[in-house]
Amino acid sequence: MRLDKYVADAMGLTRSEARELIKRGGVTMDGEPAMAPAAHVDCQEVLYKGETLKPKGLVYLMMNKPAGVLSVTEDKNQRTVMDLLPDSYRRSGLFPAGRLDKDSEGFLLLTNDGMLAHEILSPKKKVGKTYEVGLARELDDEKIYILENGVDIGGYVTSPCTVEKLGPRAARITITEGKYHQVKRMFKAVGNRVDALKRVSFAGLELDGSLAPGEYRELCTKELDKILRTIQ
Ligand code: URA
């Protein structure tokens, strides 16, 4: 995103007001003075007179969901991913774009952008999701071949996917669908059982390895652009 648009969105200014403000000085990108309205904002931190600037309104969080919480906005009895967020985020109308089972971990996107969530979850978009799984039994090449070419998970045959063996009982699987309990049902269909499941990539973005389970951070502009390109 151009710096003048970024500053305009963050400060509620018109583009020309933002351009004037930038040219007058006081805006920095990652600590360096930024005087060019056409400069490109990727993941830099943008400040005006020392205050962090962030475009208002839409929020996109990457969370490393821990096992043991539900990926829904509310539940009467059980803890949800919303319980891991401070009030400021809970008030912005965030919801999980997609689901991970209660016992699953990894990349969960939380947003209040209904349009983006709709697109990302649309089966037509075939958005890629990569999971690392721990398995109860050894995985051989024949089972990998069957999984990659489609298995019947109970009245539905899965689309082609990729499976990479990480160890005798560990694999990485990338699917472009999102059927209920899909990965667990796929391994069950080849006589195996998923004992641990972590989503490591979603919509073209890798889970940030520095996020401990339960931690989250906002996506930067570059990451959001990457998602937008995936769903174009
Ligand atoms: N597939 C599953 O079976 N569980 C998840 O949480 C995600 C994908």
PDB file of N, CA and C in Angstrom, residues 130-225:
ATOM      1  N   THR A 130      -2.007 -26.115   4.805  1.00  0.00           N
ATOM      2  CA  THR A 130      -1.030 -27.178   5.055  1.00  0.00           C
ATOM      3  C   THR A 130      -1.027 -27.533   6.541  1.00  0.00           C
ATOM      4  N   TYR A 131      -1.060 -28.841   6.790  1.00  0.00           N
ATOM      5  CA  TYR A 131      -1.114 -29.351   8.164  1.00  0.00           C
ATOM      6  C   TYR A 131       0.048 -30.302   8.389  1.00  0.00           C
ATOM      7  N   GLU A 132       0.634 -30.235   9.568  1.00  0.00           N
ATOM      8  CA  GLU A 132       1.584 -31.271   9.975  1.00  0.00           C
ATOM      9  C   GLU A 132       0.848 -32.184  10.936  1.00  0.00           C
ATOM     10  N   VAL A 133       0.960 -33.477  10.669  1.00  0.00           N
ATOM     11  CA  VAL A 133       0.198 -34.422  11.492  1.00  0.00           C
ATOM     12  C   VAL A 133       1.121 -35.453  12.127  1.00  0.00           C
ATOM     13  N   GLY A 134       0.774 -35.840  13.325  1.00  0.00           N
ATOM     14  CA  GLY A 134       1.411 -36.966  14.002  1.00  0.00           C
ATOM     15  C   GLY A 134       0.435 -38.132  13.884  1.00  0.00           C
ATOM     16  N   LEU A 135       0.963 -39.293  13.478  1.00  0.00           N
ATOM     17  CA  LEU A 135       0.075 -40.418  13.162  1.00  0.00           C
ATOM     18  C   LEU A 135       0.273 -41.592  14.123  1.00  0.00           C
ATOM     19  N   ALA A 136      -0.770 -42.387  14.250  1.00  0.00           N
ATOM     20  CA  ALA A 136      -0.695 -43.552  15.135  1.00  0.00           C
ATOM     21  C   ALA A 136       0.123 -44.679  14.512  1.00  0.00           C
ATOM     22  N   ARG A 137       0.093 -44.768  13.166  1.00  0.00           N
ATOM     23  CA  ARG A 137       0.771 -45.879  12.491  1.00  0.00           C
ATOM     24  C   ARG A 137       1.694 -45.348  11.385  1.00  0.00           C
ATOM     25  N   GLU A 138       2.619 -46.199  10.948  1.00  0.00           N
ATOM     26  CA  GLU A 138       3.550 -45.784   9.886  1.00  0.00           C
ATOM     27  C   GLU A 138       2.807 -45.505   8.594  1.00  0.00           C
ATOM     28  N   LEU A 139       3.352 -44.556   7.852  1.00  0.00           N
ATOM     29  CA  LEU A 139       2.731 -44.176   6.584  1.00  0.00           C
ATOM     30  C   LEU A 139       3.634 -44.678   5.457  1.00  0.00           C
ATOM     31  N   ASP A 140       3.087 -45.528   4.572  1.00  0.00           N
ATOM     32  CA  ASP A 140       3.945 -46.001   3.471  1.00  0.00           C
ATOM     33  C   ASP A 140       3.585 -45.297   2.164  1.00  0.00           C
ATOM     34  N   ASP A 141       4.406 -45.542   1.131  1.00  0.00           N
ATOM     35  CA  ASP A 141       4.242 -44.833  -0.143  1.00  0.00           C
ATOM     36  C   ASP A 141       2.905 -45.131  -0.804  1.00  0.00           C
ATOM     37  N   GLU A 142       2.427 -46.359  -0.602  1.00  0.00           N
ATOM     38  CA  GLU A 142       1.143 -46.710  -1.226  1.00  0.00           C
ATOM     39  C   GLU A 142       0.013 -45.858  -0.635  1.00  0.00           C
ATOM     40  N   LYS A 143       0.044 -45.685   0.687  1.00  0.00           N
ATOM     41  CA  LYS A 143      -1.002 -44.877   1.349  1.00  0.00           C
ATOM     42  C   LYS A 143      -0.874 -43.399   0.930  1.00  0.00           C
ATOM     43  N   ILE A 144       0.350 -42.959   0.760  1.00  0.00           N
ATOM     44  CA  ILE A 144       0.558 -41.565   0.310  1.00  0.00           C
ATOM     45  C   ILE A 144      -0.066 -41.389  -1.077  1.00  0.00           C
ATOM     46  N   TYR A 145       0.179 -42.371  -1.935  1.00  0.00           N
ATOM     47  CA  TYR A 145      -0.370 -42.303  -3.294  1.00  0.00           C
ATOM     48  C   TYR A 145      -1.905 -42.244  -3.240  1.00  0.00           C
ATOM     49  N   ILE A 146      -2.495 -43.087  -2.413  1.00  0.00           N
ATOM     50  CA  ILE A 146      -3.965 -43.119  -2.314  1.00  0.00           C
ATOM     51  C   ILE A 146      -4.486 -41.774  -1.795  1.00  0.00           C
ATOM     52  N   LEU A 147      -3.839 -41.271  -0.746  1.00  0.00           N
ATOM     53  CA  LEU A 147      -4.278 -39.976  -0.173  1.00  0.00           C
ATOM     54  C   LEU A 147      -4.185 -38.865  -1.219  1.00  0.00           C
ATOM     55  N   GLU A 148      -3.067 -38.853  -1.952  1.00  0.00           N
ATOM     56  CA  GLU A 148      -2.843 -37.757  -2.906  1.00  0.00           C
ATOM     57  C   GLU A 148      -3.842 -37.773  -4.059  1.00  0.00           C
ATOM     58  N   ASN A 149      -4.368 -38.955  -4.345  1.00  0.00           N
ATOM     59  CA  ASN A 149      -5.265 -39.053  -5.501  1.00  0.00           C
ATOM     60  C   ASN A 149      -6.740 -39.043  -5.155  1.00  0.00           C
ATOM     61  N   GLY A 150      -7.037 -38.946  -3.871  1.00  0.00           N
ATOM     62  CA  GLY A 150      -8.446 -38.832  -3.463  1.00  0.00           C
ATOM     63  C   GLY A 150      -8.931 -40.062  -2.726  1.00  0.00           C
ATOM     64  N   VAL A 151      -9.500 -39.828  -1.536  1.00  0.00           N
ATOM     65  CA  VAL A 151     -10.044 -40.945  -0.743  1.00  0.00           C
ATOM     66  C   VAL A 151     -11.497 -40.635  -0.396  1.00  0.00           C
ATOM     67  N   ASP A 152     -12.254 -41.707  -0.189  1.00  0.00           N
ATOM     68  CA  ASP A 152     -13.657 -41.549   0.202  1.00  0.00           C
ATOM     69  C   ASP A 152     -13.706 -41.358   1.714  1.00  0.00           C
ATOM     70  N   ILE A 153     -14.166 -40.160   2.127  1.00  0.00           N
ATOM     71  CA  ILE A 153     -14.201 -39.894   3.578  1.00  0.00           C
ATOM     72  C   ILE A 153     -15.635 -40.043   4.119  1.00  0.00           C
ATOM     73  N   GLY A 154     -16.435 -40.798   3.374  1.00  0.00           N
ATOM     74  CA  GLY A 154     -17.817 -41.033   3.804  1.00  0.00           C
ATOM     75  C   GLY A 154     -18.769 -40.272   2.912  1.00  0.00           C
ATOM     76  N   GLY A 155     -18.947 -40.795   1.712  1.00  0.00           N
ATOM     77  CA  GLY A 155     -19.864 -40.151   0.774  1.00  0.00           C
ATOM     78  C   GLY A 155     -19.250 -38.988   0.017  1.00  0.00           C
ATOM     79  N   TYR A 156     -17.972 -38.752   0.203  1.00  0.00           N
ATOM     80  CA  TYR A 156     -17.304 -37.669  -0.523  1.00  0.00           C
ATOM     81  C   TYR A 156     -15.873 -38.092  -0.824  1.00  0.00           C
ATOM     82  N   VAL A 157     -15.497 -37.941  -2.098  1.00  0.00           N
ATOM     83  CA  VAL A 157     -14.117 -38.284  -2.476  1.00  0.00           C
ATOM     84  C   VAL A 157     -13.299 -36.993  -2.542  1.00  0.00           C
ATOM     85  N   THR A 158     -12.219 -36.973  -1.794  1.00  0.00           N
ATOM     86  CA  THR A 158     -11.429 -35.742  -1.685  1.00  0.00           C
ATOM     87  C   THR A 158     -10.694 -35.436  -3.001  1.00  0.00           C
ATOM     88  N   SER A 159     -10.411 -34.164  -3.210  1.00  0.00           N
ATOM     89  CA  SER A 159      -9.679 -33.727  -4.409  1.00  0.00           C
ATOM     90  C   SER A 159      -8.195 -34.051  -4.248  1.00  0.00           C
ATOM     91  N   PRO A 160      -7.457 -34.047  -5.351  1.00  0.00           N
ATOM     92  CA  PRO A 160      -6.018 -34.298  -5.250  1.00  0.00           C
ATOM     93  C   PRO A 160      -5.344 -33.350  -4.260  1.00  0.00           C
ATOM     94  N   CYS A 161      -4.369 -33.866  -3.566  1.00  0.00           N
ATOM     95  CA  CYS A 161      -3.651 -33.052  -2.566  1.00  0.00           C
ATOM     96  C   CYS A 161      -2.193 -33.519  -2.564  1.00  0.00           C
ATOM     97  N   THR A 162      -1.374 -32.875  -1.757  1.00  0.00           N
ATOM     98  CA  THR A 162       0.015 -33.351  -1.672  1.00  0.00           C
ATOM     99  C   THR A 162       0.310 -33.812  -0.243  1.00  0.00           C
ATOM    100  N   VAL A 163       1.065 -34.904  -0.167  1.00  0.00           N
ATOM    101  CA  VAL A 163       1.438 -35.464   1.135  1.00  0.00           C
ATOM    102  C   VAL A 163       2.932 -35.702   1.127  1.00  0.00           C
ATOM    103  N   GLU A 164       3.581 -35.214   2.162  1.00  0.00           N
ATOM    104  CA  GLU A 164       5.040 -35.391   2.263  1.00  0.00           C
ATOM    105  C   GLU A 164       5.329 -36.077   3.599  1.00  0.00           C
ATOM    106  N   LYS A 165       6.128 -37.109   3.523  1.00  0.00           N
ATOM    107  CA  LYS A 165       6.462 -37.833   4.744  1.00  0.00           C
ATOM    108  C   LYS A 165       7.540 -37.076   5.518  1.00  0.00           C
ATOM    109  N   LEU A 166       7.315 -36.828   6.787  1.00  0.00           N
ATOM    110  CA  LEU A 166       8.307 -36.105   7.593  1.00  0.00           C
ATOM    111  C   LEU A 166       9.070 -37.052   8.506  1.00  0.00           C
ATOM    112  N   GLY A 167       8.526 -38.248   8.694  1.00  0.00           N
ATOM    113  CA  GLY A 167       9.118 -39.262   9.563  1.00  0.00           C
ATOM    114  C   GLY A 167       8.225 -40.481   9.451  1.00  0.00           C
ATOM    115  N   PRO A 168       8.551 -41.587  10.143  1.00  0.00           N
ATOM    116  CA  PRO A 168       7.726 -42.796  10.005  1.00  0.00           C
ATOM    117  C   PRO A 168       6.253 -42.527  10.341  1.00  0.00           C
ATOM    118  N   ARG A 169       6.029 -41.710  11.367  1.00  0.00           N
ATOM    119  CA  ARG A 169       4.638 -41.441  11.763  1.00  0.00           C
ATOM    120  C   ARG A 169       4.330 -39.939  11.775  1.00  0.00           C
ATOM    121  N   ALA A 170       4.917 -39.248  10.832  1.00  0.00           N
ATOM    122  CA  ALA A 170       4.655 -37.803  10.740  1.00  0.00           C
ATOM    123  C   ALA A 170       4.609 -37.408   9.270  1.00  0.00           C
ATOM    124  N   ALA A 171       3.685 -36.515   8.941  1.00  0.00           N
ATOM    125  CA  ALA A 171       3.546 -36.095   7.540  1.00  0.00           C
ATOM    126  C   ALA A 171       3.068 -34.660   7.460  1.00  0.00           C
ATOM    127  N   ARG A 172       3.274 -34.094   6.276  1.00  0.00           N
ATOM    128  CA  ARG A 172       2.735 -32.754   5.973  1.00  0.00           C
ATOM    129  C   ARG A 172       1.766 -32.938   4.816  1.00  0.00           C
ATOM    130  N   ILE A 173       0.564 -32.436   4.983  1.00  0.00           N
ATOM    131  CA  ILE A 173      -0.457 -32.597   3.938  1.00  0.00           C
ATOM    132  C   ILE A 173      -1.016 -31.234   3.569  1.00  0.00           C
ATOM    133  N   THR A 174      -1.132 -30.997   2.254  1.00  0.00           N
ATOM    134  CA  THR A 174      -1.704 -29.733   1.781  1.00  0.00           C
ATOM    135  C   THR A 174      -2.977 -30.032   1.010  1.00  0.00           C
ATOM    136  N   ILE A 175      -4.081 -29.470   1.495  1.00  0.00           N
ATOM    137  CA  ILE A 175      -5.379 -29.673   0.844  1.00  0.00           C
ATOM    138  C   ILE A 175      -5.941 -28.317   0.414  1.00  0.00           C
ATOM    139  N   THR A 176      -6.884 -28.375  -0.521  1.00  0.00           N
ATOM    140  CA  THR A 176      -7.494 -27.116  -0.991  1.00  0.00           C
ATOM    141  C   THR A 176      -9.005 -27.136  -0.722  1.00  0.00           C
ATOM    142  N   GLU A 177      -9.407 -28.023   0.179  1.00  0.00           N
ATOM    143  CA  GLU A 177     -10.827 -28.081   0.567  1.00  0.00           C
ATOM    144  C   GLU A 177     -10.897 -27.900   2.076  1.00  0.00           C
ATOM    145  N   GLY A 178     -12.108 -27.870   2.596  1.00  0.00           N
ATOM    146  CA  GLY A 178     -12.244 -27.687   4.041  1.00  0.00           C
ATOM    147  C   GLY A 178     -13.447 -28.416   4.596  1.00  0.00           C
ATOM    148  N   LYS A 179     -13.526 -29.715   4.259  1.00  0.00           N
ATOM    149  CA  LYS A 179     -14.643 -30.502   4.798  1.00  0.00           C
ATOM    150  C   LYS A 179     -14.435 -30.724   6.299  1.00  0.00           C
ATOM    151  N   TYR A 180     -15.526 -30.960   6.986  1.00  0.00           N
ATOM    152  CA  TYR A 180     -15.507 -31.173   8.429  1.00  0.00           C
ATOM    153  C   TYR A 180     -14.527 -32.300   8.789  1.00  0.00           C
ATOM    154  N   HIS A 181     -13.592 -32.032   9.672  1.00  0.00           N
ATOM    155  CA  HIS A 181     -12.602 -33.029  10.119  1.00  0.00           C
ATOM    156  C   HIS A 181     -11.887 -33.701   8.947  1.00  0.00           C
ATOM    157  N   GLN A 182     -11.664 -32.923   7.886  1.00  0.00           N
ATOM    158  CA  GLN A 182     -11.198 -33.555   6.643  1.00  0.00           C
ATOM    159  C   GLN A 182      -9.896 -34.346   6.792  1.00  0.00           C
ATOM    160  N   VAL A 183      -8.902 -33.733   7.417  1.00  0.00           N
ATOM    161  CA  VAL A 183      -7.592 -34.401   7.469  1.00  0.00           C
ATOM    162  C   VAL A 183      -7.682 -35.683   8.303  1.00  0.00           C
ATOM    163  N   LYS A 184      -8.375 -35.599   9.414  1.00  0.00           N
ATOM    164  CA  LYS A 184      -8.507 -36.803  10.263  1.00  0.00           C
ATOM    165  C   LYS A 184      -9.253 -37.898   9.507  1.00  0.00           C
ATOM    166  N   ARG A 185     -10.285 -37.494   8.782  1.00  0.00           N
ATOM    167  CA  ARG A 185     -11.069 -38.497   8.043  1.00  0.00           C
ATOM    168  C   ARG A 185     -10.267 -39.083   6.879  1.00  0.00           C
ATOM    169  N   MET A 186      -9.401 -38.282   6.277  1.00  0.00           N
ATOM    170  CA  MET A 186      -8.585 -38.803   5.168  1.00  0.00           C
ATOM    171  C   MET A 186      -7.620 -39.882   5.662  1.00  0.00           C
ATOM    172  N   PHE A 187      -6.966 -39.615   6.785  1.00  0.00           N
ATOM    173  CA  PHE A 187      -6.021 -40.625   7.283  1.00  0.00           C
ATOM    174  C   PHE A 187      -6.767 -41.853   7.804  1.00  0.00           C
ATOM    175  N   LYS A 188      -7.963 -41.624   8.359  1.00  0.00           N
ATOM    176  CA  LYS A 188      -8.772 -42.764   8.803  1.00  0.00           C
ATOM    177  C   LYS A 188      -9.133 -43.650   7.603  1.00  0.00           C
ATOM    178  N   ALA A 189      -9.398 -43.006   6.474  1.00  0.00           N
ATOM    179  CA  ALA A 189      -9.795 -43.749   5.269  1.00  0.00           C
ATOM    180  C   ALA A 189      -8.680 -44.671   4.765  1.00  0.00           C
ATOM    181  N   VAL A 190      -7.423 -44.385   5.160  1.00  0.00           N
ATOM    182  CA  VAL A 190      -6.327 -45.284   4.750  1.00  0.00           C
ATOM    183  C   VAL A 190      -5.821 -46.090   5.949  1.00  0.00           C
ATOM    184  N   GLY A 191      -6.684 -46.245   6.934  1.00  0.00           N
ATOM    185  CA  GLY A 191      -6.380 -47.137   8.062  1.00  0.00           C
ATOM    186  C   GLY A 191      -5.434 -46.548   9.098  1.00  0.00           C
ATOM    187  N   ASN A 192      -5.321 -45.243   9.137  1.00  0.00           N
ATOM    188  CA  ASN A 192      -4.428 -44.606  10.109  1.00  0.00           C
ATOM    189  C   ASN A 192      -5.237 -43.733  11.069  1.00  0.00           C
ATOM    190  N   ARG A 193      -4.554 -43.047  11.959  1.00  0.00           N
ATOM    191  CA  ARG A 193      -5.266 -42.144  12.882  1.00  0.00           C
ATOM    192  C   ARG A 193      -4.377 -40.937  13.172  1.00  0.00           C
ATOM    193  N   VAL A 194      -4.979 -39.742  13.084  1.00  0.00           N
ATOM    194  CA  VAL A 194      -4.235 -38.518  13.389  1.00  0.00           C
ATOM    195  C   VAL A 194      -4.264 -38.313  14.904  1.00  0.00           C
ATOM    196  N   ASP A 195      -3.092 -38.283  15.508  1.00  0.00           N
ATOM    197  CA  ASP A 195      -3.016 -38.055  16.956  1.00  0.00           C
ATOM    198  C   ASP A 195      -2.678 -36.604  17.287  1.00  0.00           C
ATOM    199  N   ALA A 196      -2.075 -35.898  16.332  1.00  0.00           N
ATOM    200  CA  ALA A 196      -1.754 -34.480  16.546  1.00  0.00           C
ATOM    201  C   ALA A 196      -1.847 -33.772  15.212  1.00  0.00           C
ATOM    202  N   LEU A 197      -2.403 -32.574  15.241  1.00  0.00           N
ATOM    203  CA  LEU A 197      -2.593 -31.846  13.977  1.00  0.00           C
ATOM    204  C   LEU A 197      -2.301 -30.362  14.196  1.00  0.00           C
ATOM    205  N   LYS A 198      -1.444 -29.831  13.333  1.00  0.00           N
ATOM    206  CA  LYS A 198      -1.110 -28.399  13.435  1.00  0.00           C
ATOM    207  C   LYS A 198      -1.161 -27.784  12.049  1.00  0.00           C
ATOM    208  N   ARG A 199      -1.913 -26.695  11.895  1.00  0.00           N
ATOM    209  CA  ARG A 199      -1.926 -25.997  10.597  1.00  0.00           C
ATOM    210  C   ARG A 199      -0.723 -25.069  10.544  1.00  0.00           C
ATOM    211  N   VAL A 200       0.127 -25.277   9.547  1.00  0.00           N
ATOM    212  CA  VAL A 200       1.377 -24.504   9.470  1.00  0.00           C
ATOM    213  C   VAL A 200       1.342 -23.459   8.363  1.00  0.00           C
ATOM    214  N   SER A 201       0.344 -23.548   7.497  1.00  0.00           N
ATOM    215  CA  SER A 201       0.250 -22.563   6.425  1.00  0.00           C
ATOM    216  C   SER A 201      -1.206 -22.430   5.991  1.00  0.00           C
ATOM    217  N   PHE A 202      -1.567 -21.201   5.603  1.00  0.00           N
ATOM    218  CA  PHE A 202      -2.959 -20.924   5.232  1.00  0.00           C
ATOM    219  C   PHE A 202      -2.973 -19.790   4.215  1.00  0.00           C
ATOM    220  N   ALA A 203      -3.647 -20.034   3.104  1.00  0.00           N
ATOM    221  CA  ALA A 203      -3.831 -18.990   2.086  1.00  0.00           C
ATOM    222  C   ALA A 203      -2.513 -18.341   1.664  1.00  0.00           C
ATOM    223  N   GLY A 204      -1.485 -19.154   1.526  1.00  0.00           N
ATOM    224  CA  GLY A 204      -0.210 -18.628   1.032  1.00  0.00           C
ATOM    225  C   GLY A 204       0.699 -18.063   2.103  1.00  0.00           C
ATOM    226  N   LEU A 205       0.266 -18.056   3.350  1.00  0.00           N
ATOM    227  CA  LEU A 205       1.100 -17.528   4.438  1.00  0.00           C
ATOM    228  C   LEU A 205       1.525 -18.636   5.385  1.00  0.00           C
ATOM    229  N   GLU A 206       2.801 -18.576   5.791  1.00  0.00           N
ATOM    230  CA  GLU A 206       3.299 -19.534   6.784  1.00  0.00           C
ATOM    231  C   GLU A 206       2.962 -19.007   8.172  1.00  0.00           C
ATOM    232  N   LEU A 207       2.701 -19.937   9.090  1.00  0.00           N
ATOM    233  CA  LEU A 207       2.529 -19.531  10.492  1.00  0.00           C
ATOM    234  C   LEU A 207       3.852 -18.948  10.994  1.00  0.00           C
ATOM    235  N   ASP A 208       3.789 -17.790  11.621  1.00  0.00           N
ATOM    236  CA  ASP A 208       4.983 -17.140  12.174  1.00  0.00           C
ATOM    237  C   ASP A 208       5.538 -18.022  13.304  1.00  0.00           C
ATOM    238  N   GLY A 209       6.748 -18.542  13.082  1.00  0.00           N
ATOM    239  CA  GLY A 209       7.355 -19.481  14.027  1.00  0.00           C
ATOM    240  C   GLY A 209       7.650 -18.867  15.380  1.00  0.00           C
ATOM    241  N   SER A 210       7.602 -17.524  15.465  1.00  0.00           N
ATOM    242  CA  SER A 210       7.905 -16.912  16.768  1.00  0.00           C
ATOM    243  C   SER A 210       6.661 -16.829  17.661  1.00  0.00           C
ATOM    244  N   LEU A 211       5.493 -17.212  17.110  1.00  0.00           N
ATOM    245  CA  LEU A 211       4.271 -17.150  17.929  1.00  0.00           C
ATOM    246  C   LEU A 211       4.134 -18.449  18.733  1.00  0.00           C
ATOM    247  N   ALA A 212       4.168 -18.341  20.035  1.00  0.00           N
ATOM    248  CA  ALA A 212       3.934 -19.520  20.894  1.00  0.00           C
ATOM    249  C   ALA A 212       2.433 -19.835  20.842  1.00  0.00           C
ATOM    250  N   PRO A 213       2.043 -21.080  21.187  1.00  0.00           N
ATOM    251  CA  PRO A 213       0.609 -21.384  21.202  1.00  0.00           C
ATOM    252  C   PRO A 213      -0.145 -20.364  22.063  1.00  0.00           C
ATOM    253  N   GLY A 214      -1.216 -19.821  21.499  1.00  0.00           N
ATOM    254  CA  GLY A 214      -2.017 -18.819  22.219  1.00  0.00           C
ATOM    255  C   GLY A 214      -1.636 -17.395  21.855  1.00  0.00           C
ATOM    256  N   GLU A 215      -0.483 -17.224  21.185  1.00  0.00           N
ATOM    257  CA  GLU A 215      -0.077 -15.858  20.813  1.00  0.00           C
ATOM    258  C   GLU A 215      -0.616 -15.496  19.429  1.00  0.00           C
ATOM    259  N   TYR A 216      -0.657 -14.213  19.158  1.00  0.00           N
ATOM    260  CA  TYR A 216      -1.214 -13.727  17.901  1.00  0.00           C
ATOM    261  C   TYR A 216      -0.527 -12.409  17.566  1.00  0.00           C
ATOM    262  N   ARG A 217      -0.650 -12.035  16.308  1.00  0.00           N
ATOM    263  CA  ARG A 217      -0.171 -10.702  15.900  1.00  0.00           C
ATOM    264  C   ARG A 217      -0.949 -10.274  14.670  1.00  0.00           C
ATOM    265  N   GLU A 218      -0.932  -8.946  14.408  1.00  0.00           N
ATOM    266  CA  GLU A 218      -1.631  -8.461  13.218  1.00  0.00           C
ATOM    267  C   GLU A 218      -0.820  -8.805  11.970  1.00  0.00           C
ATOM    268  N   LEU A 219      -1.522  -9.061  10.883  1.00  0.00           N
ATOM    269  CA  LEU A 219      -0.837  -9.242   9.602  1.00  0.00           C
ATOM    270  C   LEU A 219      -0.348  -7.890   9.132  1.00  0.00           C
ATOM    271  N   CYS A 220       0.805  -7.875   8.479  1.00  0.00           N
ATOM    272  CA  CYS A 220       1.262  -6.619   7.891  1.00  0.00           C
ATOM    273  C   CYS A 220       0.704  -6.524   6.466  1.00  0.00           C
ATOM    274  N   THR A 221       0.854  -5.350   5.883  1.00  0.00           N
ATOM    275  CA  THR A 221       0.255  -5.101   4.566  1.00  0.00           C
ATOM    276  C   THR A 221       0.706  -6.119   3.527  1.00  0.00           C
ATOM    277  N   LYS A 222       1.991  -6.460   3.574  1.00  0.00           N
ATOM    278  CA  LYS A 222       2.545  -7.386   2.589  1.00  0.00           C
ATOM    279  C   LYS A 222       1.869  -8.759   2.714  1.00  0.00           C
ATOM    280  N   GLU A 223       1.643  -9.180   3.967  1.00  0.00           N
ATOM    281  CA  GLU A 223       1.011 -10.487   4.188  1.00  0.00           C
ATOM    282  C   GLU A 223      -0.448 -10.467   3.722  1.00  0.00           C
ATOM    283  N   LEU A 224      -1.109  -9.353   3.994  1.00  0.00           N
ATOM    284  CA  LEU A 224      -2.505  -9.247   3.561  1.00  0.00           C
ATOM    285  C   LEU A 224      -2.587  -9.257   2.031  1.00  0.00           C
ATOM    286  N   ASP A 225      -1.658  -8.548   1.412  1.00  0.00           N
ATOM    287  CA  ASP A 225      -1.619  -8.552  -0.064  1.00  0.00           C
ATOM    288  C   ASP A 225      -1.450  -9.972  -0.587  1.00  0.00           C
TER     289      ASP A 225
END
